[in-house]
Amino acid sequence: MKRILTIIGARPQFVKASVVSKALQRVAEMEEIVLHTGQHFDENMSGVFFEQLGIPRPDIQLNVHGGTHGSMTGRMLIEIEQAIICHKPDRLLVYGDTNSTLAGALAAAKLHVPVAHVEAGLRSFNMRMPEEINRILTDQVSDLLFCPTDAAISNLHDEGFGNKLAQVLKVGDVMQDAAIFFSPRAAPPAGLAVRDGFILATLHRAENTDDPERLRDIVCAINKVHGEVAPVVLPLHPRTRNAISQAGLNVEAHLIEPVGYFEMLWLLAHSGLVLTDSGGVQKEAYFFGKPCVTMRDQTEWVELIEQGANELAGANTQAIERAVKRNYARKIVDSVHLYGGGTAAAQIANILTQVG
Ligand code: UDP
């Protein structure tokens, strides 16, 4: 029996791990132990995802959140190292690009436990993003790199991975698996009264929330499109709520608490456009055939730009407003199956059983 230690800690990782955990349960000879770092800990940022997505209760629950990046990553590193020594996994499995991802990968690599990275190879080429640093370093210490897209494969090739012992494999995107699998359970958020065709907004990237000027310009754009295009529904990340209140900004939109995944799927399906700075939500817009305007200067999901499904508008009020007006209610068709069509988790589980 092979033992895998999965490290999760933040909202996007709960979504990604949910489908891979289910696929791992279907393959024999594989035991999964789940460690939750505690990076996200509120009921609406963590607990609800375990309930809705049927993720196994974490076998190991850490309580590491808050503080600087160095302090958070350092505390996780110490505790994950102990967990690896205690549970002796044959392999570590990490997702995405958070501090939990990097701490897990680093702890395992130093103990000579092989690391598999789901969502390997993505790059924004912006080293000021904490996520970019986490991804690059995690890829460097991984020996199994599960890439979601051709662009990710090509990035790793450019970084010389062709000459390394690591295996670089395109498997598609586990977030598409999750969207397909859970869509039948989509449900409207309680108490929200809006007609179909609203603009679904999410906002939480540090580059936007921690920069008062960018935050002000984005809020100004949201207020404008809320008044002139369609009502904006904005489930507010705790970091953004703090930043908005500290900056004394007034958001004229339907501000709601972060929603569960089933409610998010409903919002995606019933929206007329998605306005976001999230990584995952850009793709989810595409899965649901919705146009997306991304409030960032770069994206890792370059194929969406090439397909004309997504437009980068940065944090400039007028650029956002114009992009929303240009794209609102456009129909997007996934004619080329950019993200694998929902088979990523099964492929990952099969490969993990073969390589151990
Ligand atoms: N999400 C959610 N409720 C919310 C906001 C987001 O369920 O209120 C989901 C979203 O649909 C996606 C996941 O959380 O599947 C991760 O998105 P997030 O924007 O937090 O992370 P990123 O992808 O930017 O790292």
Coordinates of C-alpha atoms and ligand atoms in Angstrom, one line a residue:
M1 CA 0.0 0.0 0.0
K2 CA 1.5 3.4 -1.1
R3 CA 0.9 6.3 1.2
I4 CA 0.4 9.9 -0.2
L5 CA 0.5 12.9 2.0
T6 CA -1.6 15.7 0.5
I7 CA -1.0 19.3 1.7
I8 CA -3.9 21.8 1.4
G9 CA -4.6 25.0 3.2
A10 CA -6.3 27.6 1.0
R11 CA -9.7 27.8 -0.7
P12 CA -8.6 27.0 -4.3
Q13 CA -6.8 23.9 -3.0
F14 CA -10.0 22.5 -1.4
V15 CA -11.7 22.6 -4.8
K16 CA -8.7 21.0 -6.6
A17 CA -8.0 18.3 -4.0
S18 CA -11.7 17.3 -3.8
V19 CA -11.7 15.7 -7.2
V20 CA -8.2 14.2 -7.0
S21 CA -9.0 12.7 -3.5
K22 CA -12.1 11.0 -5.0
A23 CA -10.0 9.6 -7.9
L24 CA -7.4 8.3 -5.5
Q25 CA -10.1 6.6 -3.5
R26 CA -11.0 4.7 -6.7
V27 CA -7.6 3.3 -7.3
A28 CA -6.4 0.4 -5.2
E29 CA -3.2 0.3 -3.2
M30 CA -3.2 3.9 -2.4
E31 CA -3.7 5.5 1.1
E32 CA -4.1 9.3 1.2
I33 CA -3.4 11.3 4.4
V34 CA -4.6 14.9 4.3
L35 CA -2.8 17.7 6.1
H36 CA -4.6 21.1 6.3
T37 CA -2.2 23.9 7.2
G38 CA -4.9 26.2 8.5
Q39 CA -3.9 29.0 6.0
H40 CA -7.6 29.6 5.4
F41 CA -9.6 28.8 8.5
D42 CA -13.0 30.6 8.6
E43 CA -16.1 28.5 8.1
N44 CA -16.9 30.2 4.8
M45 CA -13.3 30.0 3.5
S46 CA -12.6 26.4 4.6
G47 CA -15.3 24.4 6.5
V48 CA -18.0 24.8 3.9
F49 CA -15.8 23.3 1.2
F50 CA -15.1 20.2 3.2
E51 CA -18.8 19.7 3.8
Q52 CA -19.9 20.4 0.2
L53 CA -17.1 18.7 -1.7
G54 CA -16.9 15.6 0.6
I55 CA -13.2 16.0 1.2
P56 CA -11.9 13.6 3.8
R57 CA -11.6 15.3 7.2
P58 CA -7.9 16.3 7.5
D59 CA -5.9 13.7 9.3
I60 CA -3.6 16.4 10.5
Q61 CA -4.9 19.9 11.2
L62 CA -2.3 22.7 11.7
N63 CA -3.3 26.2 12.8
V64 CA -0.9 28.3 10.8
H65 CA -2.3 31.6 9.4
G66 CA -1.6 35.2 9.5
G67 CA 1.8 37.0 9.9
T68 CA 4.3 37.7 7.1
H69 CA 4.9 35.4 4.2
G70 CA 8.2 34.3 5.8
S71 CA 6.7 33.6 9.2
M72 CA 3.7 31.7 7.8
T73 CA 5.8 29.6 5.4
G74 CA 8.4 29.0 8.1
R75 CA 5.9 27.8 10.7
M76 CA 4.3 25.5 8.1
L77 CA 7.7 24.1 7.2
I78 CA 8.5 23.2 10.7
E79 CA 5.2 21.4 11.3
I80 CA 5.0 19.7 7.9
E81 CA 8.5 18.3 8.4
Q82 CA 7.3 16.8 11.7
A83 CA 4.2 15.3 10.0
I84 CA 6.4 13.7 7.2
I85 CA 8.8 12.2 9.8
C86 CA 5.9 10.8 11.7
H87 CA 3.7 9.5 8.9
K88 CA 6.5 8.4 6.5
P89 CA 4.6 9.0 3.2
D90 CA 6.0 7.5 0.0
R91 CA 5.1 10.8 -1.8
L92 CA 3.8 14.3 -1.2
L93 CA 1.1 15.9 -3.2
V94 CA 0.7 19.7 -3.4
Y95 CA -1.6 22.0 -5.4
G96 CA -1.2 25.4 -6.9
D97 CA 0.9 28.3 -5.6
T98 CA 0.2 29.2 -2.0
N99 CA 2.5 29.3 1.0
S100 CA 1.1 25.9 2.0
T101 CA 2.3 24.5 -1.4
L102 CA 5.8 25.8 -1.0
A103 CA 6.2 24.8 2.6
G104 CA 5.0 21.3 1.8
A105 CA 7.2 20.9 -1.2
L106 CA 10.3 22.2 0.6
A107 CA 9.8 20.1 3.7
A108 CA 9.4 16.9 1.6
A109 CA 12.3 17.6 -0.8
K110 CA 14.7 18.1 2.1
L111 CA 13.6 14.7 3.6
H112 CA 14.0 13.1 0.1
V113 CA 10.3 12.4 -0.2
P114 CA 9.3 12.8 -3.9
V115 CA 6.9 15.7 -4.6
A116 CA 4.0 15.8 -7.2
H117 CA 2.8 19.2 -8.1
V118 CA -0.7 19.7 -9.5
E119 CA -0.9 22.9 -11.6
A120 CA 2.8 22.9 -12.4
G121 CA 4.4 25.2 -15.0
L122 CA 2.1 28.2 -14.7
R123 CA 3.8 31.5 -14.9
S124 CA 2.8 35.2 -14.8
F125 CA 6.4 36.3 -15.2
N126 CA 5.7 38.8 -12.4
M127 CA 8.1 38.1 -9.5
R128 CA 6.4 40.6 -7.3
M129 CA 3.5 38.1 -7.0
P130 CA 4.0 35.8 -4.0
E131 CA 2.3 33.1 -6.0
E132 CA 4.9 33.3 -8.7
I133 CA 7.7 32.7 -6.3
N134 CA 5.8 29.8 -4.7
R135 CA 5.2 28.1 -8.1
I136 CA 8.7 28.4 -9.4
L137 CA 10.3 27.0 -6.3
T138 CA 7.7 24.2 -6.0
D139 CA 8.3 23.1 -9.6
Q140 CA 12.1 23.1 -9.0
V141 CA 11.8 20.5 -6.1
S142 CA 9.1 18.4 -7.7
D143 CA 9.7 15.2 -9.7
L144 CA 6.2 14.8 -11.1
L145 CA 4.9 18.0 -12.7
F146 CA 1.2 17.8 -13.6
C147 CA 0.6 20.6 -16.1
P148 CA -2.9 21.9 -17.0
T149 CA -2.1 23.5 -20.3
D150 CA 0.3 23.6 -23.3
A151 CA 1.5 27.0 -22.1
A152 CA 2.5 25.4 -18.8
I153 CA 4.5 22.6 -20.6
S154 CA 6.2 25.2 -22.7
N155 CA 7.2 27.3 -19.7
L156 CA 8.8 24.3 -18.1
H157 CA 10.6 23.5 -21.3
D158 CA 11.9 27.0 -21.5
E159 CA 13.2 26.7 -17.9
G160 CA 15.2 23.6 -18.9
F161 CA 13.0 20.9 -17.5
G162 CA 13.7 18.8 -20.6
N163 CA 17.1 18.1 -19.2
K164 CA 16.0 17.1 -15.7
L165 CA 14.9 13.8 -14.2
A166 CA 11.5 15.2 -13.4
Q167 CA 8.5 14.1 -15.4
V168 CA 6.5 16.9 -17.1
L169 CA 3.0 15.7 -18.0
K170 CA 0.0 17.5 -19.5
V171 CA -3.1 16.2 -17.7
G172 CA -5.6 19.0 -18.1
D173 CA -7.1 21.1 -15.3
V174 CA -8.6 19.6 -12.2
M175 CA -10.8 22.7 -11.7
Q176 CA -12.7 21.7 -14.9
D177 CA -13.3 18.2 -13.3
A178 CA -14.6 19.9 -10.2
A179 CA -16.9 22.3 -12.1
I180 CA -18.4 19.4 -14.2
F181 CA -18.7 17.0 -11.3
F182 CA -20.4 19.5 -8.9
S183 CA -22.5 21.6 -11.3
P184 CA -25.7 19.6 -10.8
R185 CA -25.5 20.8 -7.2
A186 CA -25.3 24.5 -8.0
A187 CA -27.6 26.5 -5.7
P188 CA -28.3 30.2 -5.4
P189 CA -26.8 32.0 -2.3
A190 CA -29.4 32.5 0.4
G191 CA -31.1 35.9 0.4
L192 CA -29.6 37.2 -2.9
A193 CA -32.3 38.7 -5.1
V194 CA -30.8 39.6 -8.5
R195 CA -32.0 38.8 -12.1
D196 CA -29.8 36.6 -14.4
G197 CA -27.2 38.6 -16.3
F198 CA -25.6 40.2 -13.3
I199 CA -21.8 40.8 -13.2
L200 CA -20.0 38.3 -10.9
A201 CA -17.0 40.0 -9.4
T202 CA -14.2 38.6 -7.1
L203 CA -11.2 40.6 -5.8
H204 CA -8.5 39.4 -3.5
R205 CA -5.0 39.5 -5.2
A206 CA -2.5 41.2 -2.9
E207 CA -1.3 43.4 -5.8
N208 CA -4.8 44.9 -5.9
T209 CA -5.9 44.8 -2.2
D210 CA -2.5 46.0 -0.8
D211 CA -2.1 48.9 -3.2
P212 CA -4.5 51.7 -2.2
E213 CA -4.4 53.4 -5.6
R214 CA -5.2 50.2 -7.5
L215 CA -7.9 49.3 -5.0
R216 CA -9.5 52.7 -5.4
D217 CA -9.5 52.6 -9.2
I218 CA -11.0 49.1 -9.2
V219 CA -13.8 50.1 -6.7
C220 CA -14.5 53.1 -8.9
A221 CA -14.8 50.8 -11.9
I222 CA -17.1 48.4 -10.0
N223 CA -19.3 51.3 -9.0
K224 CA -19.5 52.5 -12.6
V225 CA -20.4 49.2 -14.2
H226 CA -22.9 48.4 -11.4
G227 CA -24.7 51.7 -12.3
E228 CA -24.3 51.5 -16.1
V229 CA -24.1 47.9 -17.3
A230 CA -25.6 45.4 -14.8
P231 CA -25.8 44.8 -11.1
V232 CA -22.5 43.6 -9.6
V233 CA -22.5 40.7 -7.1
L234 CA -19.3 40.6 -5.1
P235 CA -18.6 37.9 -2.6
L236 CA -16.0 39.6 -0.5
H237 CA -12.8 37.9 0.5
P238 CA -11.9 38.8 4.1
R239 CA -8.6 40.4 3.0
T240 CA -10.5 42.7 0.6
R241 CA -13.2 43.6 3.2
N242 CA -10.4 44.8 5.5
A243 CA -8.6 46.7 2.8
I244 CA -11.8 48.4 1.6
S245 CA -12.8 49.5 5.1
Q246 CA -9.3 50.7 5.9
A247 CA -9.2 52.8 2.7
G248 CA -12.6 54.2 3.6
L249 CA -14.1 53.2 0.2
N250 CA -17.7 52.9 -0.7
V251 CA -18.6 49.9 -2.9
E252 CA -21.9 50.3 -4.7
A253 CA -22.7 46.6 -5.5
H254 CA -24.3 43.6 -3.9
L255 CA -21.7 42.8 -1.3
I256 CA -22.1 39.3 0.1
E257 CA -20.0 37.1 2.3
P258 CA -17.7 34.6 0.6
V259 CA -20.0 31.9 -0.7
G260 CA -19.6 28.1 -0.8
Y261 CA -18.6 26.3 -4.0
F262 CA -22.1 25.2 -4.9
E263 CA -23.3 28.9 -4.6
M264 CA -20.3 30.0 -6.7
L265 CA -21.2 27.6 -9.4
W266 CA -24.7 29.0 -9.5
L267 CA -23.4 32.6 -9.7
L268 CA -21.1 31.6 -12.6
A269 CA -23.9 29.9 -14.5
H270 CA -26.3 32.8 -14.1
S271 CA -24.0 35.7 -14.7
G272 CA -23.6 37.8 -17.8
L273 CA -19.9 38.5 -17.3
V274 CA -17.2 37.7 -14.8
L275 CA -14.9 40.4 -13.4
T276 CA -12.1 39.0 -11.4
D277 CA -8.5 39.0 -10.3
S278 CA -8.6 35.3 -9.3
G279 CA -6.7 32.6 -11.1
G280 CA -9.3 29.9 -10.9
V281 CA -12.3 32.1 -11.5
Q282 CA -11.0 33.1 -14.9
K283 CA -11.2 29.5 -16.0
E284 CA -14.5 28.9 -14.4
A285 CA -16.0 31.7 -16.4
Y286 CA -14.8 29.9 -19.5
F287 CA -16.2 26.5 -18.3
F288 CA -19.6 28.3 -18.0
G289 CA -19.3 30.1 -21.4
K290 CA -19.1 33.5 -19.8
P291 CA -16.8 36.3 -20.9
C292 CA -14.2 37.4 -18.4
V293 CA -12.5 40.7 -17.7
T294 CA -9.4 40.2 -15.5
M295 CA -8.2 43.0 -13.2
R296 CA -4.6 42.1 -13.5
D297 CA -1.7 43.1 -15.7
Q298 CA -0.8 39.5 -16.6
T299 CA -2.4 36.1 -16.5
E300 CA -1.1 32.5 -16.3
W301 CA -4.1 31.4 -18.4
V302 CA -2.8 32.9 -21.6
E303 CA -4.8 30.6 -23.8
L304 CA -8.0 32.3 -22.6
I305 CA -6.7 35.6 -24.0
E306 CA -5.7 33.9 -27.3
Q307 CA -9.2 32.5 -27.6
G308 CA -10.7 35.9 -27.0
A309 CA -12.5 34.6 -23.9
N310 CA -10.7 36.8 -21.4
E311 CA -9.5 40.4 -21.5
L312 CA -6.8 41.9 -19.3
A313 CA -7.8 45.3 -18.0
G314 CA -5.3 45.9 -15.2
A315 CA -6.5 48.1 -12.4
N316 CA -7.4 51.1 -14.6
T317 CA -10.9 52.4 -14.1
Q318 CA -11.6 53.3 -17.7
A319 CA -9.9 50.2 -19.1
I320 CA -12.1 48.0 -16.9
E321 CA -15.2 49.9 -17.7
R322 CA -14.6 49.7 -21.5
A323 CA -13.7 46.0 -21.3
V324 CA -16.9 45.2 -19.4
K325 CA -19.0 47.1 -21.8
R326 CA -17.3 45.4 -24.8
N327 CA -17.7 41.9 -23.5
Y328 CA -20.9 41.9 -21.4
A329 CA -23.3 39.0 -22.3
R330 CA -21.0 37.7 -25.2
K331 CA -21.3 33.9 -25.6
I332 CA -18.1 32.0 -25.2
V333 CA -17.7 28.5 -26.7
D334 CA -15.1 26.0 -25.6
S335 CA -14.7 24.5 -29.1
V336 CA -11.1 23.3 -28.5
H337 CA -11.3 21.8 -25.0
L338 CA -8.5 23.9 -23.6
Y339 CA -8.5 22.3 -20.2
G340 CA -9.0 18.6 -20.9
G341 CA -12.7 18.2 -20.5
G342 CA -12.8 16.8 -17.0
T343 CA -10.3 13.9 -17.1
A344 CA -7.4 15.4 -15.2
A345 CA -8.0 13.9 -11.7
A346 CA -8.4 10.4 -13.1
Q347 CA -5.1 10.8 -15.1
I348 CA -3.3 12.1 -12.0
A349 CA -4.5 9.2 -9.8
N350 CA -3.5 6.6 -12.4
I351 CA 0.0 8.1 -12.9
L352 CA 0.4 8.3 -9.1
T353 CA -0.3 4.6 -8.8
Q354 CA 2.1 3.7 -11.5
V355 CA 5.1 5.8 -10.3
G356 CA 4.4 5.5 -6.6
Ligands
UDP1 N1 -14.9 30.5 -4.7 C1 -15.9 30.2 -3.9 N2 -16.6 31.2 -3.2 C2 -16.2 32.5 -3.3 C3 -15.1 32.8 -4.1 C4 -14.5 31.8 -4.8 O1 -16.3 29.0 -3.8 O2 -16.8 33.3 -2.6 C5 -14.1 29.5 -5.4 C6 -13.9 29.7 -6.9 O3 -15.0 29.4 -7.6 C7 -12.7 28.8 -7.1 C8 -12.0 28.8 -5.8 O4 -12.9 29.3 -4.9 O5 -13.2 27.5 -7.4 C9 -10.7 29.5 -5.8 O6 -10.8 30.8 -6.1 P1 -9.9 31.9 -5.4 O7 -10.3 33.1 -6.3 O8 -10.0 32.0 -4.0 O9 -8.3 31.5 -5.7 P2 -7.3 31.7 -6.8 O10 -7.8 30.8 -7.9 O11 -7.2 33.1 -7.3 O12 -6.0 31.2 -6.3

